[in-house]
CSV table of C-alpha atoms and ligand atoms in Angstrom, one decimal:
chain,number,residue,atom,x,y,z
A,1,UNK,CA,70.3,152.3,157.5
A,2,UNK,CA,70.6,151.4,153.8
A,3,UNK,CA,67.6,150.3,151.8
A,4,UNK,CA,68.7,146.6,151.9
A,5,UNK,CA,69.7,146.9,155.6
A,6,UNK,CA,66.3,148.3,156.6
A,7,UNK,CA,64.5,145.6,154.7
A,8,UNK,CA,66.7,142.9,156.4
A,9,UNK,CA,66.1,144.4,159.8
A,10,UNK,CA,62.3,144.5,159.3
A,11,UNK,CA,62.5,140.8,158.3
A,12,UNK,CA,64.5,140.1,161.5
A,13,UNK,CA,61.7,141.7,163.5
A,14,UNK,CA,59.1,139.7,161.7
A,15,UNK,CA,60.9,136.5,162.5
A,16,UNK,CA,60.5,137.5,166.2
A,17,UNK,CA,56.8,138.0,165.7
A,18,UNK,CA,56.8,141.8,165.3
A,19,UNK,CA,54.9,143.1,162.3
A,20,UNK,CA,57.7,145.4,161.1
A,21,UNK,CA,57.6,147.4,157.9
A,22,UNK,CA,60.2,149.7,156.4
A,23,UNK,CA,59.2,153.4,156.2
A,24,UNK,CA,58.7,154.6,152.7
A,25,UNK,CA,61.7,155.7,150.6
A,26,UNK,CA,62.5,159.4,150.6
A,27,UNK,CA,61.1,161.8,148.0
A,28,UNK,CA,60.1,165.4,147.7
A,29,UNK,CA,57.2,164.7,150.2
A,30,UNK,CA,59.8,163.8,152.8
A,31,UNK,CA,61.2,167.3,152.9
A,32,UNK,CA,57.8,168.8,152.6
A,33,UNK,CA,56.5,167.0,155.7
A,34,UNK,CA,59.7,167.6,157.7
A,35,UNK,CA,59.8,171.3,156.7
A,36,UNK,CA,57.5,172.8,159.4
A,37,UNK,CA,59.4,171.0,162.2
A,38,UNK,CA,62.9,171.8,161.1
A,39,UNK,CA,64.9,175.0,160.7
A,40,UNK,CA,67.8,173.8,158.5
A,41,UNK,CA,70.2,173.6,161.5
A,42,UNK,CA,69.6,169.9,161.9
A,43,UNK,CA,71.7,167.2,160.2
A,44,UNK,CA,70.2,166.2,156.9
A,45,UNK,CA,69.7,162.6,158.1
A,46,UNK,CA,67.5,164.0,160.9
A,47,UNK,CA,65.3,165.8,158.4
A,48,UNK,CA,65.1,162.7,156.2
A,49,UNK,CA,64.3,160.2,158.9
A,50,UNK,CA,61.6,162.4,160.5
A,51,UNK,CA,60.1,163.2,157.1
A,52,UNK,CA,60.0,159.5,156.2
A,53,UNK,CA,58.3,158.6,159.5
A,54,UNK,CA,55.7,161.3,158.8
A,55,UNK,CA,55.3,159.8,155.3
A,56,UNK,CA,54.6,156.4,156.9
A,57,UNK,CA,51.7,158.1,158.8
A,58,UNK,CA,50.1,158.9,155.4
A,59,UNK,CA,49.9,155.2,154.4
A,60,UNK,CA,46.1,154.3,154.2
A,61,UNK,CA,45.0,152.4,157.3
A,62,UNK,CA,47.8,153.8,159.5
A,63,UNK,CA,46.8,153.5,163.1
A,64,UNK,CA,48.8,155.5,165.6
A,65,UNK,CA,47.5,153.5,168.5
A,66,UNK,CA,48.9,150.3,167.0
A,67,UNK,CA,52.3,151.7,165.8
A,68,UNK,CA,55.7,152.0,167.2
A,69,UNK,CA,58.6,153.8,165.4
A,70,UNK,CA,62.0,152.2,165.7
A,71,UNK,CA,64.7,154.9,166.1
A,72,UNK,CA,67.8,153.8,168.0
A,73,UNK,CA,70.0,156.3,169.8
A,74,UNK,CA,73.6,156.7,171.0
A,75,UNK,CA,75.6,159.0,173.3
A,76,UNK,CA,78.6,161.2,172.4
A,77,UNK,CA,78.9,164.4,170.4
A,78,UNK,CA,77.3,163.2,167.2
A,79,UNK,CA,73.8,164.6,166.9
A,80,UNK,CA,72.4,161.2,166.1
A,81,UNK,CA,71.5,160.9,169.9
A,82,UNK,CA,69.0,163.8,169.4
A,83,UNK,CA,67.0,162.0,166.7
A,84,UNK,CA,64.7,160.0,168.9
A,85,UNK,CA,63.9,162.9,171.3
A,86,UNK,CA,63.4,165.1,168.2
A,87,UNK,CA,61.0,162.6,166.7
A,88,UNK,CA,59.1,162.4,170.0
A,89,UNK,CA,58.9,166.2,170.1
A,90,UNK,CA,57.5,166.3,166.6
A,91,UNK,CA,54.9,163.7,167.3
A,92,UNK,CA,53.9,165.6,170.4
A,93,UNK,CA,53.5,168.8,168.5
A,94,UNK,CA,51.3,166.9,166.0
A,95,UNK,CA,49.2,165.5,168.8
A,96,UNK,CA,50.0,161.9,168.0
A,97,UNK,CA,52.2,161.1,171.0
A,98,UNK,CA,50.5,157.7,171.5
A,99,UNK,CA,52.9,156.4,168.9
A,100,UNK,CA,55.7,154.8,170.8
A,101,UNK,CA,59.3,155.6,169.8
A,102,UNK,CA,61.4,152.5,170.5
A,103,UNK,CA,64.9,153.8,171.1
A,104,UNK,CA,67.4,151.2,172.2
A,105,UNK,CA,71.0,152.1,172.8
A,106,UNK,CA,74.2,150.1,172.9
A,107,UNK,CA,75.1,151.9,176.2
A,108,UNK,CA,72.8,149.6,178.2
A,109,UNK,CA,73.2,146.5,176.0
A,110,UNK,CA,69.9,147.3,174.1
A,111,UNK,CA,67.9,146.5,177.2
A,112,UNK,CA,65.1,148.7,175.7
A,113,UNK,CA,64.3,145.8,173.4
A,114,UNK,CA,63.6,143.5,176.4
A,115,UNK,CA,63.7,139.8,175.6
A,116,UNK,CA,64.1,140.5,171.9
A,117,UNK,CA,67.5,142.0,172.3
A,118,UNK,CA,69.6,138.8,172.2
A,119,UNK,CA,68.0,137.2,169.1
A,120,UNK,CA,67.5,140.5,167.4
A,121,UNK,CA,71.2,141.4,167.7
A,122,UNK,CA,72.1,138.1,166.0
A,123,UNK,CA,69.5,138.3,163.3
A,124,UNK,CA,70.4,142.0,162.8
A,125,UNK,CA,74.0,141.2,162.3
A,126,UNK,CA,73.2,138.5,159.7
A,127,UNK,CA,70.9,141.0,158.0
A,128,UNK,CA,73.6,143.6,157.8
A,129,UNK,CA,76.2,141.3,156.5
A,130,UNK,CA,73.9,139.9,153.9
A,131,UNK,CA,72.4,143.2,152.7
A,132,UNK,CA,75.9,144.8,152.6
A,133,UNK,CA,77.2,142.0,150.4
A,134,UNK,CA,74.3,142.2,148.0
A,135,UNK,CA,74.7,145.9,147.6
A,136,UNK,CA,78.3,145.4,146.9
A,137,UNK,CA,77.4,142.8,144.2
A,138,UNK,CA,75.1,145.5,142.7
A,139,UNK,CA,78.0,148.0,142.5
A,140,UNK,CA,80.2,145.4,140.8
A,141,UNK,CA,77.6,144.2,138.2
A,142,UNK,CA,75.7,147.4,137.4
A,143,UNK,CA,78.6,149.3,135.7
A,144,UNK,CA,79.3,146.2,133.5
A,145,UNK,CA,75.7,145.2,132.6
A,146,UNK,CA,74.9,145.2,128.9
A,147,UNK,CA,71.1,145.2,129.5
A,148,UNK,CA,70.1,148.3,131.3
A,149,UNK,CA,68.3,147.6,134.6
A,150,UNK,CA,69.3,143.9,134.8
A,151,UNK,CA,71.6,144.3,137.8
A,152,UNK,CA,69.0,146.3,139.7
A,153,UNK,CA,66.5,143.6,139.0
A,154,UNK,CA,69.0,140.9,140.2
A,155,UNK,CA,69.6,142.9,143.4
A,156,UNK,CA,65.9,143.1,144.1
A,157,UNK,CA,65.5,139.4,143.5
A,158,UNK,CA,68.5,138.5,145.7
A,159,UNK,CA,67.4,140.8,148.5
A,160,UNK,CA,63.9,139.3,148.4
A,161,UNK,CA,65.4,135.8,148.7
A,162,UNK,CA,67.6,136.8,151.6
A,163,UNK,CA,64.9,138.7,153.5
A,164,UNK,CA,62.4,135.9,153.0
A,165,UNK,CA,65.0,133.5,154.5
A,166,UNK,CA,65.7,135.8,157.4
A,167,UNK,CA,62.0,136.2,158.2
A,168,UNK,CA,61.1,132.5,157.7
A,169,UNK,CA,59.8,131.4,161.2
A,170,UNK,CA,59.9,127.7,160.1
A,171,UNK,CA,63.7,127.7,160.4
A,172,UNK,CA,65.0,127.7,164.1
A,173,UNK,CA,67.6,130.3,165.0
A,174,UNK,CA,70.2,127.6,165.2
A,175,UNK,CA,69.8,126.6,161.6
A,176,UNK,CA,69.4,130.1,160.3
A,177,UNK,CA,72.9,130.9,159.2
A,178,UNK,CA,73.0,127.9,156.8
A,179,UNK,CA,69.7,128.9,155.3
A,180,UNK,CA,70.9,132.5,154.9
A,181,UNK,CA,74.1,131.4,153.2
A,182,UNK,CA,72.0,129.3,150.8
A,183,UNK,CA,69.9,132.4,150.1
A,184,UNK,CA,73.0,134.4,149.4
A,185,UNK,CA,74.2,131.7,147.0
A,186,UNK,CA,70.9,131.8,145.2
A,187,UNK,CA,71.2,135.6,145.1
A,188,UNK,CA,74.7,135.3,143.7
A,189,UNK,CA,73.3,133.1,140.9
A,190,UNK,CA,70.7,135.8,140.1
A,191,UNK,CA,73.5,138.3,139.6
A,192,UNK,CA,75.4,135.8,137.5
A,193,UNK,CA,72.5,135.7,135.1
A,194,UNK,CA,72.9,139.4,134.4
A,195,UNK,CA,74.3,140.0,130.9
A,196,UNK,CA,77.7,141.7,131.6
A,197,UNK,CA,80.9,142.7,129.9
A,198,UNK,CA,83.6,142.4,132.6
A,199,UNK,CA,86.2,143.2,130.0
A,200,UNK,CA,84.9,146.8,129.9
A,201,UNK,CA,87.4,149.1,131.5
A,202,UNK,CA,86.1,150.8,134.6
A,203,UNK,CA,87.8,153.0,137.2
A,204,UNK,CA,87.5,152.0,140.8
A,205,UNK,CA,86.1,154.8,143.0
A,206,UNK,CA,86.2,154.3,146.8
A,207,UNK,CA,83.2,155.9,148.5
A,208,UNK,CA,83.5,156.8,152.2
A,209,UNK,CA,81.8,159.4,154.4
A,210,UNK,CA,79.0,159.8,156.9
A,211,UNK,CA,77.2,156.5,157.3
A,212,UNK,CA,73.6,157.6,156.7
A,213,UNK,CA,74.2,159.9,153.9
A,214,UNK,CA,76.6,157.6,152.0
A,215,UNK,CA,74.1,154.7,152.2
A,216,UNK,CA,70.9,156.6,151.6
A,217,UNK,CA,70.6,156.9,147.8
A,218,UNK,CA,67.8,159.5,148.3
A,219,UNK,CA,70.0,161.7,150.6
A,220,UNK,CA,73.0,161.6,148.3
A,221,UNK,CA,71.0,162.1,145.1
A,222,UNK,CA,72.0,158.6,144.0
A,223,UNK,CA,75.6,159.6,143.5
A,224,UNK,CA,76.9,156.2,142.8
A,225,UNK,CA,74.4,155.5,140.0
A,226,UNK,CA,75.3,158.9,138.5
A,227,UNK,CA,79.0,158.2,138.7
A,228,UNK,CA,78.8,154.9,136.8
A,229,UNK,CA,78.1,156.4,133.3
A,230,UNK,CA,81.4,158.2,133.7
A,231,UNK,CA,83.1,154.8,133.7
A,232,UNK,CA,83.2,154.3,137.5
A,233,UNK,CA,82.8,151.2,139.6
A,234,UNK,CA,82.1,152.2,143.2
A,235,UNK,CA,83.4,150.5,146.3
A,236,UNK,CA,81.1,151.8,149.1
A,237,UNK,CA,82.1,151.5,152.7
A,238,UNK,CA,79.5,149.2,154.3
A,239,UNK,CA,77.5,149.3,157.5
A,240,UNK,CA,79.5,146.3,159.0
A,241,UNK,CA,82.5,148.5,159.1
A,242,UNK,CA,80.8,150.7,161.7
A,243,UNK,CA,79.9,147.6,163.8
A,244,UNK,CA,83.6,146.4,163.8
A,245,UNK,CA,84.6,149.9,164.8
A,246,UNK,CA,82.3,150.2,167.7
A,247,UNK,CA,83.4,146.7,168.9
A,248,UNK,CA,87.1,147.9,168.8
A,249,UNK,CA,86.2,151.1,170.6
A,250,UNK,CA,84.6,149.1,173.3
A,251,UNK,CA,87.8,147.0,173.7
A,252,UNK,CA,89.9,150.2,173.7
A,253,UNK,CA,87.7,151.8,176.4
A,254,UNK,CA,87.8,148.7,178.6
A,255,UNK,CA,91.6,148.8,178.5
A,256,UNK,CA,91.6,152.5,179.2
A,257,UNK,CA,89.5,152.0,182.4
A,258,UNK,CA,91.7,149.2,183.7
A,259,UNK,CA,89.3,146.4,182.7
A,260,UNK,CA,91.7,144.4,180.5
A,261,UNK,CA,91.1,141.3,182.5
A,262,UNK,CA,87.4,141.4,183.2
A,263,UNK,CA,84.2,139.6,182.3
A,264,UNK,CA,83.2,142.6,180.1
A,265,UNK,CA,86.5,142.2,178.1
A,266,UNK,CA,85.9,138.4,177.8
A,267,UNK,CA,82.3,139.1,176.5
A,268,UNK,CA,83.6,141.7,174.0
A,269,UNK,CA,86.3,139.3,172.6
A,270,UNK,CA,83.8,136.4,172.4
A,271,UNK,CA,81.2,138.6,170.6
A,272,UNK,CA,83.8,139.7,168.0
A,273,UNK,CA,84.8,136.0,167.4
A,274,UNK,CA,81.2,135.0,167.0
A,275,UNK,CA,80.5,137.9,164.6
A,276,UNK,CA,83.6,137.0,162.5
A,277,UNK,CA,82.5,133.3,162.4
A,278,UNK,CA,79.0,134.3,161.1
A,279,UNK,CA,80.4,136.7,158.6
A,280,UNK,CA,82.8,134.1,157.2
A,281,UNK,CA,80.0,131.5,156.8
A,282,UNK,CA,77.6,133.9,155.2
A,283,UNK,CA,80.0,135.4,152.7
A,284,UNK,CA,81.6,132.1,151.7
A,285,UNK,CA,79.4,131.7,148.5
A,286,UNK,CA,80.4,135.2,147.4
A,287,UNK,CA,84.2,135.0,147.8
A,288,UNK,CA,84.9,134.8,144.0
A,289,UNK,CA,82.7,137.7,143.3
A,290,UNK,CA,84.7,140.0,145.5
A,291,UNK,CA,88.1,139.6,143.8
A,292,UNK,CA,89.8,143.0,143.8
A,293,UNK,CA,87.5,144.5,146.3
A,294,UNK,CA,88.4,142.5,149.4
A,295,UNK,CA,87.6,144.2,152.7
A,296,UNK,CA,90.4,144.7,155.3
A,297,UNK,CA,91.1,141.6,157.5
A,298,UNK,CA,90.5,143.7,160.6
A,299,UNK,CA,89.2,147.2,161.3
A,300,UNK,CA,92.6,147.8,163.0
A,301,UNK,CA,94.1,147.8,159.5
A,302,UNK,CA,91.9,150.9,158.7
A,303,UNK,CA,92.6,152.5,162.1
A,304,UNK,CA,96.3,152.0,161.8
A,305,UNK,CA,96.3,153.7,158.3
A,306,UNK,CA,94.4,156.7,159.8
A,307,UNK,CA,96.6,157.0,162.8
A,308,UNK,CA,99.3,159.4,161.4
A,309,UNK,CA,96.5,161.8,160.5
A,310,UNK,CA,93.8,161.2,163.1
A,311,UNK,CA,95.0,159.1,166.0
A,312,UNK,CA,92.0,157.1,167.4
A,313,UNK,CA,93.0,158.3,170.9
A,314,UNK,CA,92.0,161.8,170.0
A,315,UNK,CA,89.5,161.5,167.2
A,316,UNK,CA,86.3,159.4,166.9
A,317,UNK,CA,83.8,158.3,164.4
A,318,UNK,CA,83.5,158.4,160.6
A,319,UNK,CA,86.3,160.9,160.2
A,320,UNK,CA,88.8,158.3,161.4
A,321,UNK,CA,87.2,155.5,159.3
A,322,UNK,CA,86.9,157.6,156.2
A,323,UNK,CA,90.6,158.7,156.3
A,324,UNK,CA,91.9,155.2,157.0
A,325,UNK,CA,89.6,153.6,154.4
A,326,UNK,CA,90.6,156.2,151.8
A,327,UNK,CA,94.3,155.1,152.3
A,328,UNK,CA,93.3,151.4,152.3
A,329,UNK,CA,91.5,151.9,149.0
A,330,UNK,CA,94.5,153.7,147.5
A,331,UNK,CA,96.5,150.6,148.4
A,332,UNK,CA,94.0,148.4,146.6
A,333,UNK,CA,94.5,150.5,143.4
A,334,UNK,CA,91.5,152.8,143.6
A,335,UNK,CA,91.5,155.6,141.0
A,336,UNK,CA,89.8,158.1,143.2
A,337,UNK,CA,87.9,158.6,146.5
A,338,UNK,CA,84.5,160.3,147.1
A,339,UNK,CA,83.5,161.3,150.5
A,340,UNK,CA,79.7,161.8,151.0
A,341,UNK,CA,78.8,164.0,153.9
A,342,UNK,CA,75.8,165.9,155.1
A,343,UNK,CA,76.4,169.7,155.0
A,344,UNK,CA,77.6,171.0,158.4
A,345,UNK,CA,78.5,167.5,159.7
A,346,UNK,CA,81.8,167.8,161.7
A,347,UNK,CA,83.0,164.4,160.3
A,348,UNK,CA,83.0,165.6,156.8
A,349,UNK,CA,84.5,169.0,157.7
A,350,UNK,CA,87.4,167.4,159.5
A,351,UNK,CA,88.0,164.7,156.9
A,352,UNK,CA,88.0,167.3,154.1
A,353,UNK,CA,90.7,169.3,156.0
A,354,UNK,CA,92.8,166.1,156.2
A,355,UNK,CA,92.4,164.9,152.6
A,356,UNK,CA,94.8,167.2,150.8
A,357,UNK,CA,97.6,165.9,153.0
A,358,UNK,CA,96.4,162.3,152.5
A,359,UNK,CA,96.3,162.8,148.8
A,360,UNK,CA,99.8,164.4,148.7
A,361,UNK,CA,101.2,161.5,150.6
A,362,UNK,CA,99.6,159.0,148.3
A,363,UNK,CA,100.6,159.9,144.7
A,364,UNK,CA,98.1,162.7,144.5
A,365,UNK,CA,95.0,160.4,144.4
A,366,UNK,CA,91.9,162.6,143.8
A,367,UNK,CA,89.8,162.8,146.9
A,368,UNK,CA,86.7,164.9,146.8
A,369,UNK,CA,84.0,165.6,149.4
A,370,UNK,CA,80.5,166.0,148.2
A,371,UNK,CA,78.1,167.7,150.7
A,372,UNK,CA,74.4,167.3,150.7
A,373,UNK,CA,71.8,169.4,152.4
A,374,UNK,CA,68.6,168.4,150.6
A,375,UNK,CA,68.7,171.2,148.1
A,376,UNK,CA,69.5,170.8,144.4
A,377,UNK,CA,73.2,170.8,143.5
A,378,UNK,CA,75.0,170.7,140.2
A,379,UNK,CA,76.1,167.2,140.9
A,380,UNK,CA,76.4,166.1,137.3
A,381,UNK,CA,78.9,168.8,136.5
A,382,UNK,CA,80.9,168.2,139.7
A,383,UNK,CA,81.1,164.5,139.1
A,384,UNK,CA,82.3,165.1,135.5
A,385,UNK,CA,85.1,167.4,136.8
A,386,UNK,CA,86.1,164.9,139.5
A,387,UNK,CA,86.2,162.0,136.9
A,388,UNK,CA,88.6,164.1,134.7
A,389,UNK,CA,91.0,164.2,137.6
A,390,UNK,CA,90.5,160.5,138.1
A,391,UNK,CA,91.3,159.7,134.5
A,392,UNK,CA,94.6,161.7,134.8
A,393,UNK,CA,95.5,159.9,138.0
A,394,UNK,CA,94.6,156.6,136.4
A,395,UNK,CA,97.2,157.1,133.7
A,396,UNK,CA,100.1,157.8,136.1
A,397,UNK,CA,99.3,155.8,139.3
A,398,UNK,CA,101.6,152.9,140.3
A,399,UNK,CA,99.2,150.9,142.4
A,400,UNK,CA,97.3,148.6,140.1
A,401,UNK,CA,93.8,147.4,140.8
A,402,UNK,CA,93.9,143.6,140.5
A,403,UNK,CA,90.3,143.5,139.2
A,404,UNK,CA,87.8,140.9,138.2
A,405,UNK,CA,87.7,140.0,134.6
A,406,UNK,CA,85.4,137.7,132.6
A,407,UNK,CA,85.5,134.1,133.8
B,1,LIG,S1,77.5,162.0,161.8
B,1,LIG,FE1,77.1,164.2,161.4
B,1,LIG,S2,75.3,164.1,160.1
B,1,LIG,FE2,75.5,162.1,161.0
B,1,LIG,S3,74.1,162.2,162.8
B,1,LIG,FE3,76.2,162.7,163.5
B,1,LIG,S4,76.3,164.9,163.4
B,1,LIG,FE4,74.6,164.3,162.2
């Protein structure tokens, strides 16, 4: 979960009467606390999430008997499914196993959330769409700001407006989308007050990779912010992409098991339609802001681009999305692609093996995987070298980025 996404989710919970708080942001203490319970074989996101939950326990007044930790789970080969059992094990070893770990899964329709499941899924979707959009605004405005810090302040203001609207219990669920669209419009206006120079030449860098690591600025050492002084504007793959992908996988599996004409298929199609409708409504006020960085019309566009390299019948997860999205970004005129992955993650390893061929087939666009394992790296130097390759490609590329300029 991203910073904004986690805040939005907490607001969604609060709307439903649950006193939800976001765990503290990661810092050196995160690794220090997780250290005694981890060996280094775990995924970096496991170490960060466990460390941050342990940090939450250090907040003055923390009462284990009145606390539940929210840590969803999933099946499949990805180690994410091990996070919740791992957290329970750590809490057990610490002797604080009265803390409940709430661990819903999509496999049973999130029945672990009880009666909250239906409304939370809707509120959660609105929260993800809104927080994704505001982060995208930050990545557009920040490289062009002429007053340092102004875009970050606008992002905070916009996120606060959005989360307040999401958690506002005085607005019934029925009228919520309009209220949220209004909050996003107000947030857009906060960004429009940022002093900017949109005539400044920036290079468009697509950012793909493992979902947690690419979205957690702590885990990726704030790579995007550090890329910007080199003249980059980042286009980060958002969380909604993953939701669209899992929806599409669900449809694929239903077909595979002979359930093309079934109630489950009807439900899956209706769900997608409703999600699309909400997304369109929420993002309407931001349409002009996203000129040049328009998302694909459908996740199938991404999957089709990935197909010659990683057919979705044989490969799953972020590796498929990262490969397809890298090609989509090339088509939109990106100057380079960064893949952010935790060290030892299979997704990053497979994508990295595919990228030289992808690059060769697409005018030699620079694609570079950056791995993170929570130890210090020479990121500045590596980013500088990557951006030199980007500048060379920028001069010779044929795909132009139809980018936003000053109004
Ligand atoms: S995608 Fe990779 S890093 Fe992320 S949870 Fe799965 S195995 Fe771990």
